[in-house]
């Protein structure tokens, strides 16, 4: 069950949609926007009465007005907050969702196509794939995004291309007045291509309260491979709805590494992976170290549609102080998906009397020749272990970091990029520093 937002914001959204309808877009895009906005008008923003949002109250975020489609000032933006030591990567910068070529550095990588989403309508892969996957989900925020997006990234890796180095996509939030941004991305990895994508989320110092609704569709074609990192390091002024929809065909590999750290007040990540051919493999890993009154909600779906596929999912949550971590992971094994191998695990370490975790691992199997398992553990920080280390001359802060690193190791050890792994381990240590 859902409800519409306060009339003032709903009126803003309606006016913005009408303005977009009047633009000179291809007819297929105009039709997609109309259908999507009709769905959003019917569903509205989700409330806690909706089972998928029962622990995540977004009313405080959507009960106010915002600037919509604000022109951004990119002068003097400091991107150093997104720096990852020892990471040699091409850089792509989006400021409030708008692709800024002046900050980006692609160095003429042959076989890589990158352009603003609003300039991609003539691309064959755009016409083939845009809004064909995420919009089939039941997330009303996807419909809102499809109806109102004005910025984002189109990325295409050509058939057989193995990029020479990773792509570092930096999402920057900035603005002197409160704003609500709709960003739409489409990544198409053609057959036999390989790419590593690292996405960092940062906030410019002094930015006003901001809300982002980001939708990313990822198509991983036959025998293509993608390593994909989300590094959420934005400041408390930033709030995110992020929906990632992954569509895989045979012999493809998709690995997602999803990390959140102290900062952004509210984060809702939906990551859906559809294994729609035989011999597909997907891995989803998550580390969430939270502080203050943060809320980070990770909802994942791994949908096995065809036989002989494998998925592996492991999320670890470490909420501190008064923060809240939510994990809802669903694995579906459809009737035709025989010989499926699926694993899911969620482990939680609470580091504070007021820290909260809500977890719901789910496994629905409609086939009979499968190997599937899921599990969940919940516990508090072990004072006995801390005492043991301190009794051997290790300071309290160092001992806490050691114990949390040991807890997180099962996930961080699976990071394929050493520079990113070292960076994440450093963020874990920083996030545990006592005030």
CSV table of C-alpha atoms in Angstrom, one decimal:
chain,number,residue,atom,x,y,z
A,1,UNK,CA,0.0,0.0,0.0
A,2,UNK,CA,1.3,3.4,-0.9
A,3,UNK,CA,0.3,7.0,-0.8
A,4,UNK,CA,1.1,10.2,-2.7
A,5,UNK,CA,3.4,12.8,-1.3
A,6,UNK,CA,2.3,16.1,0.2
A,7,UNK,CA,0.4,18.2,-2.4
A,8,UNK,CA,3.1,20.7,-2.7
A,9,UNK,CA,5.8,18.2,-3.8
A,10,UNK,CA,3.4,16.2,-5.8
A,11,UNK,CA,2.4,19.4,-7.6
A,12,UNK,CA,6.1,20.1,-8.3
A,13,UNK,CA,6.6,16.6,-9.8
A,14,UNK,CA,3.5,17.0,-11.9
A,15,UNK,CA,4.6,20.3,-13.3
A,16,UNK,CA,8.1,18.9,-14.1
A,17,UNK,CA,6.5,16.0,-15.9
A,18,UNK,CA,4.4,18.3,-18.0
A,19,UNK,CA,7.5,20.4,-18.9
A,20,UNK,CA,9.3,17.3,-20.0
A,21,UNK,CA,6.3,16.2,-22.1
A,22,UNK,CA,6.7,19.4,-24.0
A,23,UNK,CA,10.3,18.8,-25.0
A,24,UNK,CA,11.3,17.4,-28.4
A,25,UNK,CA,12.0,13.8,-27.4
A,26,UNK,CA,11.6,10.7,-29.5
A,27,UNK,CA,8.1,9.3,-29.4
A,28,UNK,CA,9.1,6.1,-27.7
A,29,UNK,CA,10.7,8.0,-24.8
A,30,UNK,CA,7.6,10.2,-24.4
A,31,UNK,CA,5.4,7.1,-24.3
A,32,UNK,CA,7.7,5.5,-21.6
A,33,UNK,CA,7.5,8.7,-19.5
A,34,UNK,CA,3.7,8.9,-19.8
A,35,UNK,CA,3.2,5.2,-18.8
A,36,UNK,CA,5.7,5.5,-15.9
A,37,UNK,CA,4.1,8.7,-14.5
A,38,UNK,CA,0.7,7.1,-14.6
A,39,UNK,CA,2.1,4.2,-12.6
A,40,UNK,CA,3.6,6.6,-10.1
A,41,UNK,CA,0.4,8.5,-9.8
A,42,UNK,CA,-1.4,5.3,-9.0
A,43,UNK,CA,1.1,3.9,-6.5
A,44,UNK,CA,2.7,7.1,-5.0
A,45,UNK,CA,5.6,7.0,-2.6
A,46,UNK,CA,5.7,3.8,-0.5
A,47,UNK,CA,4.8,3.9,3.2
A,48,UNK,CA,5.6,1.6,6.1
A,49,UNK,CA,2.4,-0.2,5.4
A,50,UNK,CA,4.1,-1.7,2.4
A,51,UNK,CA,5.9,-4.9,3.4
A,52,UNK,CA,9.0,-4.0,1.4
A,53,UNK,CA,9.3,-0.7,3.2
A,54,UNK,CA,8.0,-1.6,6.7
A,55,UNK,CA,11.3,-0.6,8.5
A,56,UNK,CA,12.1,2.3,6.2
A,57,UNK,CA,9.9,5.4,6.7
A,58,UNK,CA,10.5,7.9,3.9
A,59,UNK,CA,7.8,10.3,4.8
A,60,UNK,CA,10.2,12.9,6.4
A,61,UNK,CA,12.1,12.9,3.1
A,62,UNK,CA,9.1,13.4,0.8
A,63,UNK,CA,6.9,15.7,2.9
A,64,UNK,CA,8.7,18.8,1.8
A,65,UNK,CA,9.5,20.7,-1.4
A,66,UNK,CA,12.7,20.7,-3.3
A,67,UNK,CA,14.4,22.3,-6.2
A,68,UNK,CA,14.0,20.0,-9.2
A,69,UNK,CA,16.3,19.9,-12.2
A,70,UNK,CA,18.5,22.5,-10.8
A,71,UNK,CA,21.4,23.8,-12.9
A,72,UNK,CA,24.6,22.9,-11.1
A,73,UNK,CA,27.6,25.1,-10.5
A,74,UNK,CA,30.7,23.0,-11.1
A,75,UNK,CA,33.2,25.7,-10.4
A,76,UNK,CA,35.8,24.9,-7.8
A,77,UNK,CA,34.3,21.5,-6.9
A,78,UNK,CA,36.8,19.5,-4.8
A,79,UNK,CA,36.8,15.8,-5.9
A,80,UNK,CA,39.5,14.7,-3.4
A,81,UNK,CA,36.9,13.1,-1.1
A,82,UNK,CA,36.5,10.4,-3.7
A,83,UNK,CA,40.2,9.7,-4.1
A,84,UNK,CA,41.2,6.0,-3.8
A,85,UNK,CA,44.9,5.7,-3.2
A,86,UNK,CA,46.8,3.6,-5.7
A,87,UNK,CA,43.7,3.1,-7.9
A,88,UNK,CA,44.7,3.7,-11.5
A,89,UNK,CA,41.4,4.3,-13.3
A,90,UNK,CA,39.6,6.3,-15.9
A,91,UNK,CA,37.5,9.0,-14.2
A,92,UNK,CA,33.8,9.8,-14.9
A,93,UNK,CA,32.2,12.6,-12.9
A,94,UNK,CA,28.5,13.2,-12.4
A,95,UNK,CA,27.4,16.3,-10.5
A,96,UNK,CA,23.9,15.9,-9.2
A,97,UNK,CA,23.6,13.3,-11.9
A,98,UNK,CA,24.8,15.6,-14.7
A,99,UNK,CA,27.8,14.2,-16.7
A,100,UNK,CA,30.7,16.8,-16.5
A,101,UNK,CA,33.1,16.1,-19.3
A,102,UNK,CA,35.6,18.7,-18.0
A,103,UNK,CA,36.2,16.7,-14.8
A,104,UNK,CA,36.3,13.3,-16.6
A,105,UNK,CA,39.3,11.5,-18.1
A,106,UNK,CA,38.8,8.7,-20.5
A,107,UNK,CA,42.0,8.9,-22.4
A,108,UNK,CA,40.6,7.8,-25.7
A,109,UNK,CA,39.9,4.2,-24.6
A,110,UNK,CA,38.9,2.4,-27.8
A,111,UNK,CA,35.7,0.3,-27.5
A,112,UNK,CA,34.3,2.4,-24.7
A,113,UNK,CA,31.4,4.7,-25.3
A,114,UNK,CA,30.3,7.2,-22.6
A,115,UNK,CA,27.8,10.0,-23.0
A,116,UNK,CA,25.0,11.8,-21.1
A,117,UNK,CA,21.9,9.7,-21.0
A,118,UNK,CA,19.9,12.5,-22.5
A,119,UNK,CA,22.1,12.3,-25.7
A,120,UNK,CA,21.9,8.5,-26.0
A,121,UNK,CA,18.4,8.0,-27.6
A,122,UNK,CA,19.9,7.2,-31.0
A,123,UNK,CA,22.1,4.4,-29.7
A,124,UNK,CA,21.0,1.0,-30.8
A,125,UNK,CA,21.6,-0.5,-27.4
A,126,UNK,CA,19.8,2.3,-25.7
A,127,UNK,CA,16.7,1.7,-27.9
A,128,UNK,CA,17.0,-2.1,-27.2
A,129,UNK,CA,17.5,-2.0,-23.5
A,130,UNK,CA,16.3,1.3,-21.9
A,131,UNK,CA,13.5,0.8,-19.3
A,132,UNK,CA,13.2,-2.9,-20.2
A,133,UNK,CA,14.3,-4.3,-16.9
A,134,UNK,CA,14.0,-2.0,-13.9
A,135,UNK,CA,10.5,-0.9,-14.9
A,136,UNK,CA,9.2,-4.4,-14.6
A,137,UNK,CA,10.0,-4.3,-10.8
A,138,UNK,CA,7.4,-3.3,-8.3
A,139,UNK,CA,9.4,-0.2,-7.1
A,140,UNK,CA,7.3,3.0,-7.6
A,141,UNK,CA,10.5,5.0,-7.3
A,142,UNK,CA,11.7,3.5,-10.6
A,143,UNK,CA,8.5,4.7,-12.3
A,144,UNK,CA,9.1,8.2,-10.9
A,145,UNK,CA,12.6,8.1,-12.2
A,146,UNK,CA,11.6,6.9,-15.7
A,147,UNK,CA,9.0,9.7,-15.9
A,148,UNK,CA,11.2,12.5,-14.6
A,149,UNK,CA,14.9,11.7,-15.2
A,150,UNK,CA,16.8,14.5,-16.9
A,151,UNK,CA,20.4,13.4,-16.4
A,152,UNK,CA,22.6,10.3,-16.0
A,153,UNK,CA,25.1,8.2,-17.8
A,154,UNK,CA,25.0,5.9,-20.9
A,155,UNK,CA,28.0,3.5,-20.9
A,156,UNK,CA,28.7,0.9,-23.5
A,157,UNK,CA,31.7,-1.5,-23.7
A,158,UNK,CA,32.1,-3.0,-27.2
A,159,UNK,CA,32.1,-6.6,-28.0
A,160,UNK,CA,35.3,-8.4,-27.0
A,161,UNK,CA,36.7,-5.3,-25.4
A,162,UNK,CA,38.7,-5.7,-22.1
A,163,UNK,CA,39.2,-2.2,-20.7
A,164,UNK,CA,42.8,-1.4,-19.9
A,165,UNK,CA,41.9,-0.1,-16.4
A,166,UNK,CA,38.8,0.4,-14.2
A,167,UNK,CA,36.2,3.1,-14.6
A,168,UNK,CA,35.9,5.3,-11.5
A,169,UNK,CA,32.4,7.0,-11.5
A,170,UNK,CA,32.2,9.8,-9.0
A,171,UNK,CA,28.7,10.9,-8.0
A,172,UNK,CA,28.9,14.4,-6.5
A,173,UNK,CA,26.1,16.0,-4.5
A,174,UNK,CA,26.2,19.8,-4.3
A,175,UNK,CA,23.9,22.8,-4.1
A,176,UNK,CA,23.0,25.7,-1.8
A,177,UNK,CA,19.3,25.0,-1.7
A,178,UNK,CA,17.6,21.7,-1.0
A,179,UNK,CA,17.2,19.7,-4.2
A,180,UNK,CA,15.7,16.4,-5.4
A,181,UNK,CA,17.6,14.8,-8.4
A,182,UNK,CA,16.5,12.0,-10.7
A,183,UNK,CA,19.4,10.2,-12.3
A,184,UNK,CA,19.1,7.4,-14.8
A,185,UNK,CA,22.0,5.2,-16.0
A,186,UNK,CA,22.3,2.4,-18.5
A,187,UNK,CA,25.4,0.2,-18.8
A,188,UNK,CA,25.6,-2.3,-21.6
A,189,UNK,CA,28.5,-4.8,-21.6
A,190,UNK,CA,28.5,-6.5,-24.9
A,191,UNK,CA,29.5,-10.2,-25.5
A,192,UNK,CA,33.0,-11.2,-24.3
A,193,UNK,CA,33.7,-7.7,-22.9
A,194,UNK,CA,35.1,-7.1,-19.5
A,195,UNK,CA,35.0,-4.0,-17.3
A,196,UNK,CA,35.6,-3.0,-13.7
A,197,UNK,CA,33.4,-0.1,-12.4
A,198,UNK,CA,34.0,1.7,-9.1
A,199,UNK,CA,31.2,4.1,-8.1
A,200,UNK,CA,31.9,6.6,-5.3
A,201,UNK,CA,29.2,8.8,-3.7
A,202,UNK,CA,30.4,12.1,-2.1
A,203,UNK,CA,29.0,15.4,-0.9
A,204,UNK,CA,30.6,18.8,-1.4
A,205,UNK,CA,31.2,20.6,1.9
A,206,UNK,CA,28.4,23.1,2.7
A,207,UNK,CA,25.8,21.4,0.5
A,208,UNK,CA,22.2,21.8,1.4
A,209,UNK,CA,20.0,18.8,2.3
A,210,UNK,CA,19.6,16.7,-0.9
A,211,UNK,CA,17.7,13.7,-2.1
A,212,UNK,CA,18.6,11.4,-5.0
A,213,UNK,CA,16.6,8.9,-6.8
A,214,UNK,CA,19.0,6.9,-8.9
A,215,UNK,CA,18.1,4.0,-11.3
A,216,UNK,CA,20.8,2.0,-13.1
A,217,UNK,CA,20.1,-0.8,-15.6
A,218,UNK,CA,23.0,-3.1,-16.3
A,219,UNK,CA,23.0,-5.6,-19.2
A,220,UNK,CA,25.7,-8.2,-19.1
A,221,UNK,CA,25.7,-10.1,-22.5
A,222,UNK,CA,27.0,-13.5,-23.4
A,223,UNK,CA,30.4,-14.3,-21.7
A,224,UNK,CA,30.8,-10.7,-20.5
A,225,UNK,CA,32.2,-10.0,-17.1
A,226,UNK,CA,31.7,-7.0,-14.7
A,227,UNK,CA,33.2,-6.2,-11.3
A,228,UNK,CA,31.0,-3.5,-9.8
A,229,UNK,CA,31.7,-1.5,-6.6
A,230,UNK,CA,29.4,0.9,-4.7
A,231,UNK,CA,31.3,3.0,-2.1
A,232,UNK,CA,28.8,5.2,-0.2
A,233,UNK,CA,30.8,7.9,1.6
A,234,UNK,CA,28.5,10.9,1.2
A,235,UNK,CA,27.9,13.3,4.0
A,236,UNK,CA,24.8,13.4,6.4
A,237,UNK,CA,23.1,16.0,4.2
A,238,UNK,CA,22.7,13.5,1.4
A,239,UNK,CA,19.9,10.8,1.1
A,240,UNK,CA,19.6,8.1,-1.6
A,241,UNK,CA,17.1,5.9,-3.2
A,242,UNK,CA,19.3,3.6,-5.5
A,243,UNK,CA,17.8,0.9,-7.7
A,244,UNK,CA,20.1,-1.4,-9.6
A,245,UNK,CA,18.7,-3.9,-12.1
A,246,UNK,CA,21.0,-6.4,-13.6
A,247,UNK,CA,20.1,-8.6,-16.6
A,248,UNK,CA,22.5,-11.4,-17.5
A,249,UNK,CA,22.7,-13.8,-20.4
A,250,UNK,CA,24.6,-17.1,-20.7
A,251,UNK,CA,28.1,-17.5,-19.4
A,252,UNK,CA,28.2,-14.0,-18.0
A,253,UNK,CA,29.6,-12.9,-14.6
A,254,UNK,CA,28.4,-10.1,-12.4
A,255,UNK,CA,30.0,-9.3,-9.1
A,256,UNK,CA,28.6,-6.5,-6.9
A,257,UNK,CA,30.5,-5.1,-3.8
A,258,UNK,CA,28.2,-2.7,-1.9
A,259,UNK,CA,29.7,-0.7,0.9
A,260,UNK,CA,28.3,2.0,3.2
A,261,UNK,CA,30.1,4.1,5.8
A,262,UNK,CA,29.3,6.8,8.4
A,263,UNK,CA,27.8,9.8,6.6
A,264,UNK,CA,24.7,9.8,4.4
A,265,UNK,CA,21.6,10.0,6.7
A,266,UNK,CA,19.4,7.7,4.6
A,267,UNK,CA,20.3,5.0,2.0
A,268,UNK,CA,17.9,2.6,0.4
A,269,UNK,CA,19.6,0.2,-2.1
A,270,UNK,CA,17.6,-2.2,-4.2
A,271,UNK,CA,19.8,-4.6,-6.2
A,272,UNK,CA,18.0,-7.0,-8.4
A,273,UNK,CA,19.8,-9.6,-10.5
A,274,UNK,CA,18.0,-11.7,-13.1
A,275,UNK,CA,19.9,-14.8,-14.3
A,276,UNK,CA,18.0,-15.4,-17.6
A,277,UNK,CA,20.1,-18.0,-19.3
A,278,UNK,CA,22.1,-21.1,-18.5
A,279,UNK,CA,25.6,-21.0,-17.0
A,280,UNK,CA,25.3,-17.6,-15.4
A,281,UNK,CA,27.2,-16.6,-12.2
A,282,UNK,CA,26.5,-13.7,-9.8
A,283,UNK,CA,28.1,-12.7,-6.5
A,284,UNK,CA,26.7,-10.0,-4.2
A,285,UNK,CA,28.8,-8.8,-1.3
A,286,UNK,CA,28.0,-6.1,1.3
A,287,UNK,CA,29.8,-4.3,4.1
A,288,UNK,CA,27.8,-1.6,6.1
A,289,UNK,CA,29.5,0.2,8.9
A,290,UNK,CA,27.1,2.8,10.3
A,291,UNK,CA,27.1,5.5,12.9
A,292,UNK,CA,25.0,8.2,14.6
A,293,UNK,CA,21.4,7.9,13.4
A,294,UNK,CA,22.0,6.6,9.9
A,295,UNK,CA,19.6,4.2,8.3
A,296,UNK,CA,20.9,2.0,5.5
A,297,UNK,CA,18.4,-0.5,3.9
A,298,UNK,CA,19.7,-3.1,1.5
A,299,UNK,CA,17.0,-5.1,-0.4
A,300,UNK,CA,18.3,-7.7,-2.9
A,301,UNK,CA,16.7,-10.1,-5.3
A,302,UNK,CA,18.6,-12.9,-7.1
A,303,UNK,CA,16.2,-14.5,-9.5
A,304,UNK,CA,17.2,-17.8,-11.0
A,305,UNK,CA,15.2,-18.2,-14.2
A,306,UNK,CA,17.2,-20.9,-16.1
A,307,UNK,CA,19.2,-24.1,-15.2
A,308,UNK,CA,22.9,-24.5,-14.3
A,309,UNK,CA,23.4,-21.1,-12.7
A,310,UNK,CA,25.2,-20.1,-9.5
A,311,UNK,CA,24.8,-17.2,-7.1
A,312,UNK,CA,26.6,-16.3,-3.9
A,313,UNK,CA,25.5,-13.5,-1.5
A,314,UNK,CA,27.1,-12.4,1.7
A,315,UNK,CA,26.2,-9.2,3.6
A,316,UNK,CA,27.6,-8.0,6.9
A,317,UNK,CA,26.2,-5.1,9.0
A,318,UNK,CA,28.0,-3.2,11.8
A,319,UNK,CA,25.7,-0.6,13.2
A,320,UNK,CA,27.1,1.7,15.9
A,321,UNK,CA,25.4,4.2,18.3
A,322,UNK,CA,21.8,4.8,17.2
A,323,UNK,CA,22.1,3.7,13.6
A,324,UNK,CA,19.8,1.2,11.8
A,325,UNK,CA,20.7,-1.5,9.3
A,326,UNK,CA,18.1,-3.3,7.3
A,327,UNK,CA,18.8,-6.4,5.1
A,328,UNK,CA,16.1,-8.2,3.1
A,329,UNK,CA,17.6,-10.7,0.6
A,330,UNK,CA,15.4,-12.8,-1.6
A,331,UNK,CA,16.5,-15.7,-3.7
A,332,UNK,CA,14.0,-17.2,-6.2
A,333,UNK,CA,14.7,-20.5,-7.9
A,334,UNK,CA,12.1,-20.9,-10.7
A,335,UNK,CA,10.6,-24.2,-11.8
A,336,UNK,CA,12.9,-24.4,-14.9
A,337,UNK,CA,16.0,-23.5,-12.9
A,338,UNK,CA,17.3,-27.0,-12.2
A,339,UNK,CA,20.9,-27.6,-11.1
A,340,UNK,CA,20.9,-24.2,-9.4
A,341,UNK,CA,23.5,-23.5,-6.8
A,342,UNK,CA,22.5,-20.6,-4.5
A,343,UNK,CA,24.0,-19.4,-1.2
A,344,UNK,CA,23.0,-16.4,1.0
A,345,UNK,CA,24.3,-15.3,4.3
A,346,UNK,CA,23.7,-12.2,6.5
A,347,UNK,CA,25.8,-11.5,9.6
A,348,UNK,CA,25.3,-8.6,12.0
A,349,UNK,CA,27.4,-7.1,14.8
A,350,UNK,CA,25.7,-4.5,16.9
A,351,UNK,CA,28.1,-2.0,18.5
A,352,UNK,CA,25.9,0.0,20.7
A,353,UNK,CA,22.9,-0.4,23.0
A,354,UNK,CA,20.7,1.6,20.7
A,355,UNK,CA,21.9,0.1,17.4
A,356,UNK,CA,19.3,-1.8,15.5
A,357,UNK,CA,19.2,-4.4,12.8
A,358,UNK,CA,16.2,-5.8,10.9
A,359,UNK,CA,17.0,-8.8,8.7
A,360,UNK,CA,14.9,-11.1,6.6
A,361,UNK,CA,16.7,-13.6,4.4
A,362,UNK,CA,14.3,-15.4,2.1
A,363,UNK,CA,14.6,-18.4,-0.2
A,364,UNK,CA,11.8,-19.6,-2.5
A,365,UNK,CA,12.4,-22.8,-4.4
A,366,UNK,CA,10.2,-24.1,-7.2
A,367,UNK,CA,12.6,-26.6,-8.6
A,368,UNK,CA,13.6,-30.0,-7.1
A,369,UNK,CA,17.2,-30.6,-8.3
A,370,UNK,CA,19.0,-27.7,-6.6
A,371,UNK,CA,21.6,-26.9,-3.9
A,372,UNK,CA,20.5,-23.9,-1.9
A,373,UNK,CA,21.1,-22.5,1.6
A,374,UNK,CA,20.7,-19.3,3.5
A,375,UNK,CA,21.4,-18.1,7.1
A,376,UNK,CA,21.6,-15.2,9.4
A,377,UNK,CA,23.5,-14.4,12.6
A,378,UNK,CA,23.0,-11.6,15.1
A,379,UNK,CA,25.3,-10.6,18.0
A,380,UNK,CA,26.8,-7.7,20.0
A,381,UNK,CA,30.4,-6.6,20.1
A,382,UNK,CA,32.3,-9.1,22.2
A,383,UNK,CA,33.7,-7.3,25.3
A,384,UNK,CA,35.5,-10.5,26.3
A,385,UNK,CA,37.5,-10.5,23.0
A,386,UNK,CA,38.2,-6.8,23.5
A,387,UNK,CA,39.5,-7.4,27.0
A,388,UNK,CA,41.7,-10.3,25.7
A,389,UNK,CA,43.4,-8.1,23.2
A,390,UNK,CA,43.8,-5.2,25.6
A,391,UNK,CA,45.3,-7.5,28.2
A,392,UNK,CA,48.0,-8.2,25.7
A,393,UNK,CA,49.0,-4.6,25.3
A,394,UNK,CA,46.8,-3.6,22.4
A,395,UNK,CA,45.1,-0.2,22.8
A,396,UNK,CA,41.3,-0.2,22.9
A,397,UNK,CA,40.9,1.6,19.5
A,398,UNK,CA,43.3,-0.8,17.8
A,399,UNK,CA,41.6,-3.8,19.4
A,400,UNK,CA,38.2,-2.7,18.2
A,401,UNK,CA,39.5,-2.2,14.7
A,402,UNK,CA,41.1,-5.6,14.7
A,403,UNK,CA,37.9,-7.3,15.8
A,404,UNK,CA,35.8,-5.6,13.3
A,405,UNK,CA,38.3,-6.3,10.5
A,406,UNK,CA,38.2,-9.9,11.5
A,407,UNK,CA,34.4,-9.9,11.3
A,408,UNK,CA,34.4,-8.2,7.9
A,409,UNK,CA,37.2,-10.3,6.4
A,410,UNK,CA,34.9,-12.9,4.9
A,411,UNK,CA,33.6,-10.2,2.6
A,412,UNK,CA,36.5,-7.8,2.1
A,413,UNK,CA,38.8,-10.7,1.2
A,414,UNK,CA,36.6,-11.4,-1.9
A,415,UNK,CA,37.2,-7.9,-3.3
A,416,UNK,CA,38.9,-8.4,-6.7
A,417,UNK,CA,40.6,-5.0,-6.7
A,418,UNK,CA,43.4,-4.7,-4.1
A,419,UNK,CA,43.4,-0.9,-4.1
A,420,UNK,CA,39.7,-0.8,-3.4
A,421,UNK,CA,40.0,-3.5,-0.7
A,422,UNK,CA,42.7,-1.5,1.1
A,423,UNK,CA,40.6,1.7,0.8
A,424,UNK,CA,37.6,0.0,2.2
A,425,UNK,CA,39.6,-1.4,5.1
A,426,UNK,CA,40.9,2.1,5.8
A,427,UNK,CA,37.3,3.4,5.8
A,428,UNK,CA,36.4,0.7,8.3
A,429,UNK,CA,39.2,1.9,10.6
A,430,UNK,CA,38.2,5.5,10.2
A,431,UNK,CA,34.5,4.7,10.9
A,432,UNK,CA,35.4,3.1,14.2
A,433,UNK,CA,37.4,6.1,15.5
A,434,UNK,CA,36.0,7.3,18.8
A,435,UNK,CA,34.9,10.9,19.0
